[in-house]
mmCIF file of C-alpha atoms in Angstrom:
data_model
loop_
_atom_site.group_PDB
_atom_site.id
_atom_site.type_symbol
_atom_site.label_atom_id
_atom_site.label_comp_id
_atom_site.label_asym_id
_atom_site.label_seq_id
_atom_site.Cartn_x
_atom_site.Cartn_y
_atom_site.Cartn_z
ATOM 1 C CA MET A 1 -8.491 -1.528 -123.711
ATOM 2 C CA ASP A 2 -5.998 -3.886 -122.047
ATOM 3 C CA TRP A 3 -7.977 -3.895 -118.805
ATOM 4 C CA ILE A 4 -11.050 -5.667 -120.275
ATOM 5 C CA PRO A 5 -9.440 -9.164 -120.294
ATOM 6 C CA PHE A 6 -8.121 -8.512 -116.783
ATOM 7 C CA VAL A 7 -11.598 -7.649 -115.474
ATOM 8 C CA SER A 8 -13.135 -10.683 -117.140
ATOM 9 C CA ASP A 9 -10.441 -12.961 -115.661
ATOM 10 C CA VAL A 10 -10.459 -11.491 -112.178
ATOM 11 C CA GLY A 11 -14.078 -10.331 -111.964
ATOM 12 C CA PHE A 12 -15.712 -13.746 -111.790
ATOM 13 C CA PRO A 13 -13.661 -15.037 -108.828
ATOM 14 C CA VAL A 14 -14.211 -11.747 -107.021
ATOM 15 C CA VAL A 15 -17.979 -11.984 -107.452
ATOM 16 C CA ILE A 16 -18.012 -15.600 -106.256
ATOM 17 C CA THR A 17 -15.842 -14.689 -103.258
ATOM 18 C CA PHE A 18 -18.137 -11.850 -102.186
ATOM 19 C CA PHE A 19 -21.192 -14.079 -102.631
ATOM 20 C CA LEU A 20 -19.706 -16.839 -100.478
ATOM 21 C CA LEU A 21 -18.526 -14.386 -97.825
ATOM 22 C CA HIS A 22 -22.013 -12.883 -97.662
ATOM 23 C CA ARG A 23 -23.577 -16.328 -97.188
ATOM 24 C CA MET A 24 -21.001 -17.243 -94.554
ATOM 25 C CA GLU A 25 -21.626 -13.979 -92.701
ATOM 26 C CA ARG A 26 -25.339 -14.775 -92.367
ATOM 27 C CA LYS A 27 -24.550 -18.262 -91.074
ATOM 28 C CA LEU A 28 -22.069 -16.856 -88.557
ATOM 29 C CA ASP A 29 -24.693 -14.376 -87.344
ATOM 30 C CA ASP A 30 -27.114 -17.271 -86.808
ATOM 31 C CA LEU A 31 -24.418 -19.197 -84.937
ATOM 32 C CA ILE A 32 -23.700 -16.229 -82.668
ATOM 33 C CA ILE A 33 -27.407 -15.847 -81.877
ATOM 34 C CA THR A 34 -27.670 -19.564 -81.064
ATOM 35 C CA ILE A 35 -24.623 -19.462 -78.785
ATOM 36 C CA ARG A 36 -26.047 -16.473 -76.910
ATOM 37 C CA GLN A 37 -29.359 -18.285 -76.468
ATOM 38 C CA LEU A 38 -27.522 -21.318 -75.089
ATOM 39 C CA GLN A 39 -25.637 -19.099 -72.645
ATOM 40 C CA ASN A 40 -28.954 -17.786 -71.348
ATOM 41 C CA ILE A 41 -30.360 -21.304 -70.875
ATOM 42 C CA THR A 42 -27.463 -22.846 -68.951
ATOM 43 C CA PRO A 43 -27.102 -21.755 -65.323
#
């Protein structure tokens, strides 16, 4: 049962990292869509 403290110490930062990466991915997708729309507007 030595792995339980390891999971509790490492698990929280991993969960926070995946959550922040997921949020950042959505924002990057929105940015890419906006840039493509701007490319279509400018001649």
